[in-house]
PDB file of C-alpha atoms in Angstrom:
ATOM      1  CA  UNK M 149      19.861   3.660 -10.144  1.00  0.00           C
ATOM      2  CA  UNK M 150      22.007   6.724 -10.424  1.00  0.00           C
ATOM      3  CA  UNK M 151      19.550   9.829 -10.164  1.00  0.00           C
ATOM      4  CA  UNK M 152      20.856  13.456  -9.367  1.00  0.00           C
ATOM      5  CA  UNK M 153      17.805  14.253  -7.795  1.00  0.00           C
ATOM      6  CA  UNK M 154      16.758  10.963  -5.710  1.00  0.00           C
ATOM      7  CA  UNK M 155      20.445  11.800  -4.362  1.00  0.00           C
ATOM      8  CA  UNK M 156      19.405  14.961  -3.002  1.00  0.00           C
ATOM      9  CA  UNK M 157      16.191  13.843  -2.275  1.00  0.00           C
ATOM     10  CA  UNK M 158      17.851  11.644   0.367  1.00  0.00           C
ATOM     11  CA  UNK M 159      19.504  14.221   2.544  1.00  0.00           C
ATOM     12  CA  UNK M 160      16.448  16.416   3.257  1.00  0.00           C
ATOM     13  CA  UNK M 161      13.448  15.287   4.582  1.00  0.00           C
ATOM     14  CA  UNK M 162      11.443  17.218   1.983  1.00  0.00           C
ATOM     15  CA  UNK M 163       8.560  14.574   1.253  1.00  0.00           C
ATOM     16  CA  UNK M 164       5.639  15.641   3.467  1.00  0.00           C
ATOM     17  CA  UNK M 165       2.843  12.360   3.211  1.00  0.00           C
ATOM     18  CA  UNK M 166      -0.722  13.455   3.984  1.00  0.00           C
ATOM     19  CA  UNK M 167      -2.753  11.077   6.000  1.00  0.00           C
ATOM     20  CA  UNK M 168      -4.848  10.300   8.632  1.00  0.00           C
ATOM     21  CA  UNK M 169      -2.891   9.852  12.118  1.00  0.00           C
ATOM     22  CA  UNK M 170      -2.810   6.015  14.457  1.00  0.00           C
ATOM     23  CA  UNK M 171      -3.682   3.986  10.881  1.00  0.00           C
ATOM     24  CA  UNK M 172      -1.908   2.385   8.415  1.00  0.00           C
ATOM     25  CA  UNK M 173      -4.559   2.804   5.850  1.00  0.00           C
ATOM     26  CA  UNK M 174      -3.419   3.938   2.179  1.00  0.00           C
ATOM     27  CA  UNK M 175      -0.842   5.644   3.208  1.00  0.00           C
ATOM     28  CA  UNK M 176       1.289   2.570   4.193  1.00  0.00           C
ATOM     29  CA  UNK M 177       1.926   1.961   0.815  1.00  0.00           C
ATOM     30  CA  UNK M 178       3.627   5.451   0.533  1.00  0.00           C
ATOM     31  CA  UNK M 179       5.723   5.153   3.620  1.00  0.00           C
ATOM     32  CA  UNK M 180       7.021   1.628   2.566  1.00  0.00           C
ATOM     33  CA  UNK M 181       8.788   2.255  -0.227  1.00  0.00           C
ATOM     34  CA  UNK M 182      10.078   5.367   1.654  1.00  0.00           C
ATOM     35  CA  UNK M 183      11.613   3.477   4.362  1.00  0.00           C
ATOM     36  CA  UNK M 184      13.405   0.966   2.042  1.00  0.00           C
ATOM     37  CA  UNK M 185      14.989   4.059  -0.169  1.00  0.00           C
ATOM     38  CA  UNK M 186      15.819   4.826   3.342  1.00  0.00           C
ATOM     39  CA  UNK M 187      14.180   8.271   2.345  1.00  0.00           C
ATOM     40  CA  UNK M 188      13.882  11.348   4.897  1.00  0.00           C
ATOM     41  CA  UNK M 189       9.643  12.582   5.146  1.00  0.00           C
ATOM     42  CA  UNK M 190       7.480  13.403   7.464  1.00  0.00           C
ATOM     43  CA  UNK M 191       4.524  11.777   8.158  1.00  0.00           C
ATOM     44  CA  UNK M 192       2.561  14.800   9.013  1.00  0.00           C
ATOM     45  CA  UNK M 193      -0.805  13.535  10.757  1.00  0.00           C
ATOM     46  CA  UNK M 194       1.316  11.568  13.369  1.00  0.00           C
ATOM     47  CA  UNK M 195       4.613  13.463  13.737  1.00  0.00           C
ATOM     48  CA  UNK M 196       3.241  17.039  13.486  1.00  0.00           C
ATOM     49  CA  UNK M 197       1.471  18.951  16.289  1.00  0.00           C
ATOM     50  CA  UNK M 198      -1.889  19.358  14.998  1.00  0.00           C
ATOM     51  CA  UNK M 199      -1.489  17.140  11.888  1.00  0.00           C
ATOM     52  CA  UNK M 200      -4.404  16.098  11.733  1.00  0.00           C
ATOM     53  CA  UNK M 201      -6.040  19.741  10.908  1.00  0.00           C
ATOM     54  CA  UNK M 202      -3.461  19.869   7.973  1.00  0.00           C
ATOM     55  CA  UNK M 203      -4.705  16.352   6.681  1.00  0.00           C
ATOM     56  CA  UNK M 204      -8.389  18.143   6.897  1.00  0.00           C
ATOM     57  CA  UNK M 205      -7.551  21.858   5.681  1.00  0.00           C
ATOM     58  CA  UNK M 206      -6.204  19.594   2.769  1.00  0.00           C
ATOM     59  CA  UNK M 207      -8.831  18.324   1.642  1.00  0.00           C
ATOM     60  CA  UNK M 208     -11.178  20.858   2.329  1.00  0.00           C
ATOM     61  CA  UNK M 209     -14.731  20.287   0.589  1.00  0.00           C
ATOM     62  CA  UNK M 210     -15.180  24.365  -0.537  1.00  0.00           C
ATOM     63  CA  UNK M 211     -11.360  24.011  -2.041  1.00  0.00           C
ATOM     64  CA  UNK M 212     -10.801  24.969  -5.729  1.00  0.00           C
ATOM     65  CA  UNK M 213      -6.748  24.518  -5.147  1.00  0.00           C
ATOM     66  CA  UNK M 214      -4.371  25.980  -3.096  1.00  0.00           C
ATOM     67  CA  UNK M 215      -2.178  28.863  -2.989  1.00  0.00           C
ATOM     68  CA  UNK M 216       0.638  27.037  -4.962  1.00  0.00           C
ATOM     69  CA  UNK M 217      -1.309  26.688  -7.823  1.00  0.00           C
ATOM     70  CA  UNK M 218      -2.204  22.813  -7.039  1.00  0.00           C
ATOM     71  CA  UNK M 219      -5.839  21.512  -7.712  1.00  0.00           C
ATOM     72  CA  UNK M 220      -7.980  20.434  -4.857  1.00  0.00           C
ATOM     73  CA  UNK M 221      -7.473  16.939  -3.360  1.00  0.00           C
ATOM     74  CA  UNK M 222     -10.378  14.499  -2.732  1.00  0.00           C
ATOM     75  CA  UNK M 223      -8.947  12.240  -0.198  1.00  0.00           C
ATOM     76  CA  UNK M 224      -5.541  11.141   1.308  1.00  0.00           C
ATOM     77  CA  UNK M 225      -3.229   9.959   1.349  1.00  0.00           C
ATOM     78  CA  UNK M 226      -1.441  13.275  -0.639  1.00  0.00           C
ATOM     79  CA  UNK M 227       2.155  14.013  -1.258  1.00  0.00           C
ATOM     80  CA  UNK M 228       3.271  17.165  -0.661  1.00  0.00           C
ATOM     81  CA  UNK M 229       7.268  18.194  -2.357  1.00  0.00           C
ATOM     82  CA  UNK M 230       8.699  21.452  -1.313  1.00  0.00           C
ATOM     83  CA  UNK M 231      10.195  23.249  -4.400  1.00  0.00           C
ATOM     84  CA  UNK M 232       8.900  20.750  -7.230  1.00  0.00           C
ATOM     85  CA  UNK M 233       5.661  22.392  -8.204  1.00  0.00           C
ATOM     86  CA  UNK M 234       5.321  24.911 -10.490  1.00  0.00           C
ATOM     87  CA  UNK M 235       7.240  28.267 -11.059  1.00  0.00           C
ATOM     88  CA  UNK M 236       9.598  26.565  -7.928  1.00  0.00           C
ATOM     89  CA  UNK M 237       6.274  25.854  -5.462  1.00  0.00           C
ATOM     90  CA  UNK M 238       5.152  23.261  -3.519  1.00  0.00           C
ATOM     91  CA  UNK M 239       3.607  20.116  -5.706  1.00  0.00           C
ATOM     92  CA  UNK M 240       0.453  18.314  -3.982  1.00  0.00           C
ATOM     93  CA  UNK M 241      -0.503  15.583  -5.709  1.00  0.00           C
ATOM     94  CA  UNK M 242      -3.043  12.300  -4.377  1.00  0.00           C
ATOM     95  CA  UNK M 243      -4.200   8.969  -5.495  1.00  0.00           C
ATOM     96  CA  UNK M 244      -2.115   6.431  -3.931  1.00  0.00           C
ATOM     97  CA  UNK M 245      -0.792   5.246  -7.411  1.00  0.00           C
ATOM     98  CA  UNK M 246      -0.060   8.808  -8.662  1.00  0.00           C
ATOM     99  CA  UNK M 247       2.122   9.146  -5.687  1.00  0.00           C
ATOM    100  CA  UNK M 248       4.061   5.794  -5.811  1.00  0.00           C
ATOM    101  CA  UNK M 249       4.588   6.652 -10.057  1.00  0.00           C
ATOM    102  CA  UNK M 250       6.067  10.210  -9.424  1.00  0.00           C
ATOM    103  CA  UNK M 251       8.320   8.798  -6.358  1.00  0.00           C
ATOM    104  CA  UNK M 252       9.485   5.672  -7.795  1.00  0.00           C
ATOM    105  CA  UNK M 253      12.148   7.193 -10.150  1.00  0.00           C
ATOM    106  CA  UNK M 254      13.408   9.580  -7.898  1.00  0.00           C
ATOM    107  CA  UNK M 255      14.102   7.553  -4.352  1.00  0.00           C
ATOM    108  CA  UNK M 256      15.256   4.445  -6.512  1.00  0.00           C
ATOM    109  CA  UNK M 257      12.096   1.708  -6.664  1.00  0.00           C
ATOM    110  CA  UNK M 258      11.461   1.534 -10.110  1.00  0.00           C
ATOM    111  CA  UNK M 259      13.978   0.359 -13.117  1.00  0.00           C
ATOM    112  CA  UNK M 260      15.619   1.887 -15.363  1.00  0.00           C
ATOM    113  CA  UNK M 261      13.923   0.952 -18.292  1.00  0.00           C
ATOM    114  CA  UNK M 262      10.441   1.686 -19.248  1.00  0.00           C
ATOM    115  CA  UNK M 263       9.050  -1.915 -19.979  1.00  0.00           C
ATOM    116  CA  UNK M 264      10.374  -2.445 -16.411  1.00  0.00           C
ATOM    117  CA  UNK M 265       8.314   0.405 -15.091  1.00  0.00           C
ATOM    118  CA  UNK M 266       5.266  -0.465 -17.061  1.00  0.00           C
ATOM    119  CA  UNK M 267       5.340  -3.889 -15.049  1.00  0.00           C
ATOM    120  CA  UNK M 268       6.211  -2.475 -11.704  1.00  0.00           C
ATOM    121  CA  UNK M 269       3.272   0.128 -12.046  1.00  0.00           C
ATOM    122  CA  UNK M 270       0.471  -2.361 -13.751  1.00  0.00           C
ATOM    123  CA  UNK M 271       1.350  -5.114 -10.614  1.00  0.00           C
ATOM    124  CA  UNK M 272       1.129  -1.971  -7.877  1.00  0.00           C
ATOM    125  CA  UNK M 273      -2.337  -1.045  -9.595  1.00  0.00           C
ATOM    126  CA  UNK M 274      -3.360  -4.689  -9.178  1.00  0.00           C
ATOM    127  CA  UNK M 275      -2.675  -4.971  -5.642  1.00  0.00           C
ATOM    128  CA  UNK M 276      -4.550  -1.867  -5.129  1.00  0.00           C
ATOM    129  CA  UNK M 277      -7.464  -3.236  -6.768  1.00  0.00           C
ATOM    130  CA  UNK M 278      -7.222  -6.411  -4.324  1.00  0.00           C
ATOM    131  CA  UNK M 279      -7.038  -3.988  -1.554  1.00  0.00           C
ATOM    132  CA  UNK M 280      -9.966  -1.968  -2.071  1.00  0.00           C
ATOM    133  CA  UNK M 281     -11.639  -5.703  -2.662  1.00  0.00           C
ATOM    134  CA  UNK M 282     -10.451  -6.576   0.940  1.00  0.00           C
ATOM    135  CA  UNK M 283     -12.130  -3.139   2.187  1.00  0.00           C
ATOM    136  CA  UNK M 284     -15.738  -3.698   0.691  1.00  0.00           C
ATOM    137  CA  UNK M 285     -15.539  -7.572   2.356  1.00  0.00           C
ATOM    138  CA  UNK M 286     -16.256  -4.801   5.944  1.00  0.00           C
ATOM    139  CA  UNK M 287     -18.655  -2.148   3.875  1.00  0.00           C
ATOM    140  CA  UNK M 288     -20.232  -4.085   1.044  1.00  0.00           C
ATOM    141  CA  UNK M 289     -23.453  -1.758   0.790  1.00  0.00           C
ATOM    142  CA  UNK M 290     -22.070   1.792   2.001  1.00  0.00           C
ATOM    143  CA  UNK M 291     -18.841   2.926   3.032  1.00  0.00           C
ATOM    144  CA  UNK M 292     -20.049   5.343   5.307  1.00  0.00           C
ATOM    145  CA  UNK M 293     -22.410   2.870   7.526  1.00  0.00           C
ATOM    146  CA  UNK M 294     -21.599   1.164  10.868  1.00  0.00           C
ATOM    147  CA  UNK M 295     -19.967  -2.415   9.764  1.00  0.00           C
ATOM    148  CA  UNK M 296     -22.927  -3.657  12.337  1.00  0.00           C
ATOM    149  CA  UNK M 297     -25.537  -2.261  10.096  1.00  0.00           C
ATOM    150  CA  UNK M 298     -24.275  -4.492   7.164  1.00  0.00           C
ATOM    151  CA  UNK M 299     -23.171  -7.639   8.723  1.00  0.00           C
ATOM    152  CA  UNK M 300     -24.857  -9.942   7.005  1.00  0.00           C
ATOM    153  CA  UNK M 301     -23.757  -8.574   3.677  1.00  0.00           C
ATOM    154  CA  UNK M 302     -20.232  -8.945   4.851  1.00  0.00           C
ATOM    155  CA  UNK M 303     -20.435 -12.338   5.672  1.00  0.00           C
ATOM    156  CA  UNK M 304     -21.583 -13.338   2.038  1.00  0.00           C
ATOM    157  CA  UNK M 305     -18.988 -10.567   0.350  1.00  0.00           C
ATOM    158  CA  UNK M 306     -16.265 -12.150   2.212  1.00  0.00           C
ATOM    159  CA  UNK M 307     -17.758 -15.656   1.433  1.00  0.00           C
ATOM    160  CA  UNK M 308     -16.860 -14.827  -1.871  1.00  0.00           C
ATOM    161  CA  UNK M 309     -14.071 -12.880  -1.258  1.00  0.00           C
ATOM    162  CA  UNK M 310     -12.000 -15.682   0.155  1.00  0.00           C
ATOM    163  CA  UNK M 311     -13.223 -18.227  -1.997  1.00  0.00           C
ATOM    164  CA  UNK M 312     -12.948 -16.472  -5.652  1.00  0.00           C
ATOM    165  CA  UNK M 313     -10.823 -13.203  -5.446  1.00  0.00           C
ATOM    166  CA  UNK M 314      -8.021 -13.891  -3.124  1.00  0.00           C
ATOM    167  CA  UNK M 315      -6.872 -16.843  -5.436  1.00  0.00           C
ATOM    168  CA  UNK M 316      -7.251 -15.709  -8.260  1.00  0.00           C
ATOM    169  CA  UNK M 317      -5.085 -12.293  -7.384  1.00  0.00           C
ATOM    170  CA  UNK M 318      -2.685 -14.648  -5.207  1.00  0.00           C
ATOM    171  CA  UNK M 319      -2.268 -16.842  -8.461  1.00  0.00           C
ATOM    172  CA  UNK M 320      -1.159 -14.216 -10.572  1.00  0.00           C
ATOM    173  CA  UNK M 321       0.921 -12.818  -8.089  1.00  0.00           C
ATOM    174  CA  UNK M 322       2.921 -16.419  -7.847  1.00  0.00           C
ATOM    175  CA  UNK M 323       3.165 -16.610 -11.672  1.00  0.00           C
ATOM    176  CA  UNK M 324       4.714 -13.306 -11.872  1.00  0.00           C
ATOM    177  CA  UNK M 325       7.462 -13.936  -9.066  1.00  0.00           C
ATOM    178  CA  UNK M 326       7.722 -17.579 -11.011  1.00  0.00           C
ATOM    179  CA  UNK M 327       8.418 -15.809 -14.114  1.00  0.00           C
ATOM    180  CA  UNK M 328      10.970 -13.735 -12.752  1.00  0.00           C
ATOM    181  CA  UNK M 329      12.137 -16.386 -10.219  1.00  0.00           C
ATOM    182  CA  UNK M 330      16.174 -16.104 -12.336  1.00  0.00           C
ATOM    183  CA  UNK M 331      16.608 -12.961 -11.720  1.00  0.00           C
ATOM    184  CA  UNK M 332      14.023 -12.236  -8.469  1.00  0.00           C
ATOM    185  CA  UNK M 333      14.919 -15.385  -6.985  1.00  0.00           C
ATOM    186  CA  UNK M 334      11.187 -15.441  -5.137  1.00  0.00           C
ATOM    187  CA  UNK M 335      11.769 -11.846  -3.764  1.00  0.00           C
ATOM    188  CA  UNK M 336      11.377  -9.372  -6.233  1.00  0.00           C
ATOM    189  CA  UNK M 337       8.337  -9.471  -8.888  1.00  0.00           C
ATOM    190  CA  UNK M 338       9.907  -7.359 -11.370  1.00  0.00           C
ATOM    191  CA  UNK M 339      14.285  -7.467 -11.961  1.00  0.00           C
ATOM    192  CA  UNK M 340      16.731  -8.229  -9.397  1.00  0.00           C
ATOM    193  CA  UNK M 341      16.060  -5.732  -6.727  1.00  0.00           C
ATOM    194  CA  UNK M 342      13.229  -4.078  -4.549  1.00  0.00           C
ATOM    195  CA  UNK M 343      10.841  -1.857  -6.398  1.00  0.00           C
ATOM    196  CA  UNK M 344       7.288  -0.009  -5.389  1.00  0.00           C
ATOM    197  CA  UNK M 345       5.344  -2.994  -6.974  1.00  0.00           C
ATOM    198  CA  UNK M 346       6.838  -5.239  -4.244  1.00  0.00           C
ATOM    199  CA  UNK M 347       5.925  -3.056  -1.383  1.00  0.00           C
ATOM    200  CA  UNK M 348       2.715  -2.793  -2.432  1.00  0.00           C
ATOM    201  CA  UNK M 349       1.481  -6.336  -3.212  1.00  0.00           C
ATOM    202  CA  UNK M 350       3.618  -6.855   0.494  1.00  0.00           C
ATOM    203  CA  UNK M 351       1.315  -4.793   2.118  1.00  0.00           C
ATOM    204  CA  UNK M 352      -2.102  -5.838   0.552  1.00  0.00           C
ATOM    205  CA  UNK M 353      -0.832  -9.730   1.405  1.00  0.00           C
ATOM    206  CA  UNK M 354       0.249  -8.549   5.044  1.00  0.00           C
ATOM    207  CA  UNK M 355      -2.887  -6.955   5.541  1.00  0.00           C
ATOM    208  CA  UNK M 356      -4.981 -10.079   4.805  1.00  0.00           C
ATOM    209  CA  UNK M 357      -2.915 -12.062   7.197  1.00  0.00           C
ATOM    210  CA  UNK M 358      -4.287  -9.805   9.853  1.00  0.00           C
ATOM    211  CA  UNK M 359      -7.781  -9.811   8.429  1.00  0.00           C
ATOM    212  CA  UNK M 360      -8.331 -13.131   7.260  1.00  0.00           C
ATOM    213  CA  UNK M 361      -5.404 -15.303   9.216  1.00  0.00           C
ATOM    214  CA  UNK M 362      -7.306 -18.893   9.158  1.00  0.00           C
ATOM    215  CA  UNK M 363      -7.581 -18.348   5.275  1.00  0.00           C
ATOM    216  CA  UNK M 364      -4.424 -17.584   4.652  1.00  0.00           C
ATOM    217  CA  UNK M 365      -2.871 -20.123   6.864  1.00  0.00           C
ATOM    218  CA  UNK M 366      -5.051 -22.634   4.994  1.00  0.00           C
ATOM    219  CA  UNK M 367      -3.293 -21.612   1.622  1.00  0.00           C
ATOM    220  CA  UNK M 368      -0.473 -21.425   2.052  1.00  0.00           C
ATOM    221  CA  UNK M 369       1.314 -24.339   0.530  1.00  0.00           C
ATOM    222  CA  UNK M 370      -1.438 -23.413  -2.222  1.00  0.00           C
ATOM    223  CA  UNK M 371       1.303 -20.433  -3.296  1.00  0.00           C
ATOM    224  CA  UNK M 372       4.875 -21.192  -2.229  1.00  0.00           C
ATOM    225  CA  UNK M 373       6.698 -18.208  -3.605  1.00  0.00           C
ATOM    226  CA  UNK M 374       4.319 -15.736  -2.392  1.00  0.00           C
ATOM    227  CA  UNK M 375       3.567 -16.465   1.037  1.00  0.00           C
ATOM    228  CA  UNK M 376       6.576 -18.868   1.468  1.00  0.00           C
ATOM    229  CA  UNK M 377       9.512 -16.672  -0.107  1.00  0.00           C
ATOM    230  CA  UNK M 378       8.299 -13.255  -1.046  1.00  0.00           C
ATOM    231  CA  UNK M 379       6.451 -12.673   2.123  1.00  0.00           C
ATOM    232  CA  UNK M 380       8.821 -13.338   4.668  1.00  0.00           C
ATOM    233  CA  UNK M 381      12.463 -12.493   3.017  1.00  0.00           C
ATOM    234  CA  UNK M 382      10.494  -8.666   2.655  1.00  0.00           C
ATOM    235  CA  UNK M 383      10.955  -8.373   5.804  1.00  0.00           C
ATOM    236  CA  UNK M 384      14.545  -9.010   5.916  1.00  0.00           C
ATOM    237  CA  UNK M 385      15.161  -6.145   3.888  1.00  0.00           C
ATOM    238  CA  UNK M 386      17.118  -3.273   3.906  1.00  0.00           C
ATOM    239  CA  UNK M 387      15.590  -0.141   5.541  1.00  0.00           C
ATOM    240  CA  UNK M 388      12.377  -2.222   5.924  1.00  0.00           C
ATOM    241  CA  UNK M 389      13.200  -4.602   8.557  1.00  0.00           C
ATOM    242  CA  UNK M 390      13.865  -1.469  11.100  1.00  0.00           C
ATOM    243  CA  UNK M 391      11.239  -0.405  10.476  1.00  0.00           C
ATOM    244  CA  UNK M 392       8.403  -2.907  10.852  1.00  0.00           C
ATOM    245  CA  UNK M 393      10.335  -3.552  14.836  1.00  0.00           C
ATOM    246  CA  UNK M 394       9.761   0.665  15.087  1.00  0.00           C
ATOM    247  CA  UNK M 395       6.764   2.218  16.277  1.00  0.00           C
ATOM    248  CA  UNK M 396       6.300   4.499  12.778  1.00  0.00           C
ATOM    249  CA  UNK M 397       4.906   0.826  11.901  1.00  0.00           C
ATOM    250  CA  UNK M 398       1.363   1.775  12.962  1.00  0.00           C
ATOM    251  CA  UNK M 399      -0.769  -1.493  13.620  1.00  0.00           C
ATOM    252  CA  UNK M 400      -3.848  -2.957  11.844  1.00  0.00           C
ATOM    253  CA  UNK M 401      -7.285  -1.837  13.653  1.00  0.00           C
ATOM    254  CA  UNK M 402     -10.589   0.000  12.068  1.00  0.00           C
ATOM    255  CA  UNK M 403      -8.650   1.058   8.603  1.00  0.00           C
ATOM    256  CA  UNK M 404      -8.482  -0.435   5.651  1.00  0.00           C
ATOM    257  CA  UNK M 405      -7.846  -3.953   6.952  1.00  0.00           C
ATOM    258  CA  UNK M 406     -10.325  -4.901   9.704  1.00  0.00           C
ATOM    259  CA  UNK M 407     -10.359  -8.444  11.507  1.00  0.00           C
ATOM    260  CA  UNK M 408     -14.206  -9.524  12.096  1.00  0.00           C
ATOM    261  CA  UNK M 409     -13.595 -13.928  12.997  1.00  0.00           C
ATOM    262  CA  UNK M 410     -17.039 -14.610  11.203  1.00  0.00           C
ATOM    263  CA  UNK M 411     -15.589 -13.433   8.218  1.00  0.00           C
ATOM    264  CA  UNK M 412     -12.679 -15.536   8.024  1.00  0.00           C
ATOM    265  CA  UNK M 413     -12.844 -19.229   6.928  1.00  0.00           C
ATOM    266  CA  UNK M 414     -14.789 -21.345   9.766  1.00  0.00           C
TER     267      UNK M 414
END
């Protein structure tokens, strides 16, 4: 894709991502498709002395926007781009979808055409769904009590989880690369190349290895472009495979993936 600006864009690390320092969390799926454009940013909770007061001065309850003329932000992970906000300020923007639509055109991960970008969005939405699924297996009842205090819950959300919801997203996810299996060749779910909608549904798929690895394992001849082709040749890939050997590849704990055994398939 031949963009003036994602050009630029690549020679200054003027992407500042927003989140919470030692987790993956949402913000993986922002620094993904960063490392494959093999992007400059800074990951400011984790590289930045005191990052983690800018993630919370951020999104700061009494906030009515900040000085660049940007509206408050309810949560990370938030994108912050020197120079691209109004009257030649700073743009903040959040919502982990918002993010991956504004940066997709400029650091290369969406097509060309619009169709294209329609798909790449509506399967990076879907993921996202599945992800926030995978989350309320842990905190079915209340996100903000102990996982302890709603065990039992969790065992039947999961239950379900497993049984219904992961096959039925999975499925979907192995007739897409099937219907683009010409061109993608198993590897890409929308054209011939990498795009945010396959670092996304990566992620969300990667993340329920680690959570649920006995289920997974046990389905895995159920989806043979997904977990057999598309999982594994991701990691082969340009800018990515550096990175997941690199310690910015922060590892699964207490985020939005969690592994509890009782919750995986017996």
């Amino acid at each position: 894709m031949s963009n003036p600006a994602a050009k630029k864009q690549r020679t200054l690390p003027q992407y500042e991502l927003i989140y919470w320092p030692t987790i993956p969390g949402r913000g993986e799926f922002i620094r993904l498709p960063l490392e494959a454009a093999g992007v400059a940013y800074t990951d400011v909770g984790n590289e930045k002395s005191g990052g983690v007061k800018e993630v919370v001065s951020v999104i700061d309850k009494e906030s009515t926007g900040d000085a660049d003329g940007n509206p408050p932000v309810l949560a990370p992970p938030a994108l912050r781009v020197p120079g691209a906000g109004k009257e030649g300020k700073s743009l903040l923007i959040h919502q982990t979808p918002n993010i991956l639509q504004y940066l997709g055109p400029y650091i290369g991960m969406t097509p060309d055409n619009e169709p294209d970008r329609l798909y790449v969005n509506q399967l990076a939405l879907t993921a996202l769904d599945l992800s926030n699924e995978a989350h309320d297996t842990h905190h079915p009842i209340a996100a903000m009590m102990y996982y302890e205090d709603q065990k039992d819950e969790s065992k039947h959300k999961a239950k379900d989880f497993r049984e219904s919801r992961i096959p039925k997203f999975f499925s979907y996810f192995e007739r897409q690369l099937k219907g683009n299996e010409e061109v993608g060749r198993g590897k890409y779910l929308v054209g011939e190349k990498l795009t945010y909608a396959d670092t996304t549904v990566w992620q969300v798929v990667d993340g329920l290895h680690y959570a649920f690895p006995k289920e997974l394992k046990a389905r895995k001849d159920e989806f043979p472009l997904l977990i057999g082709t598309f999982y594994p040749s991701f990691r082969e890939e340009k800018g990515i495979k550096d990175y997941l050997a690199s310690d910015r590849r922060l590892p699964f704990s207490k985020g939005l993936f969690r592994q509890y055994p009782e919750l995986d398939r017996e």
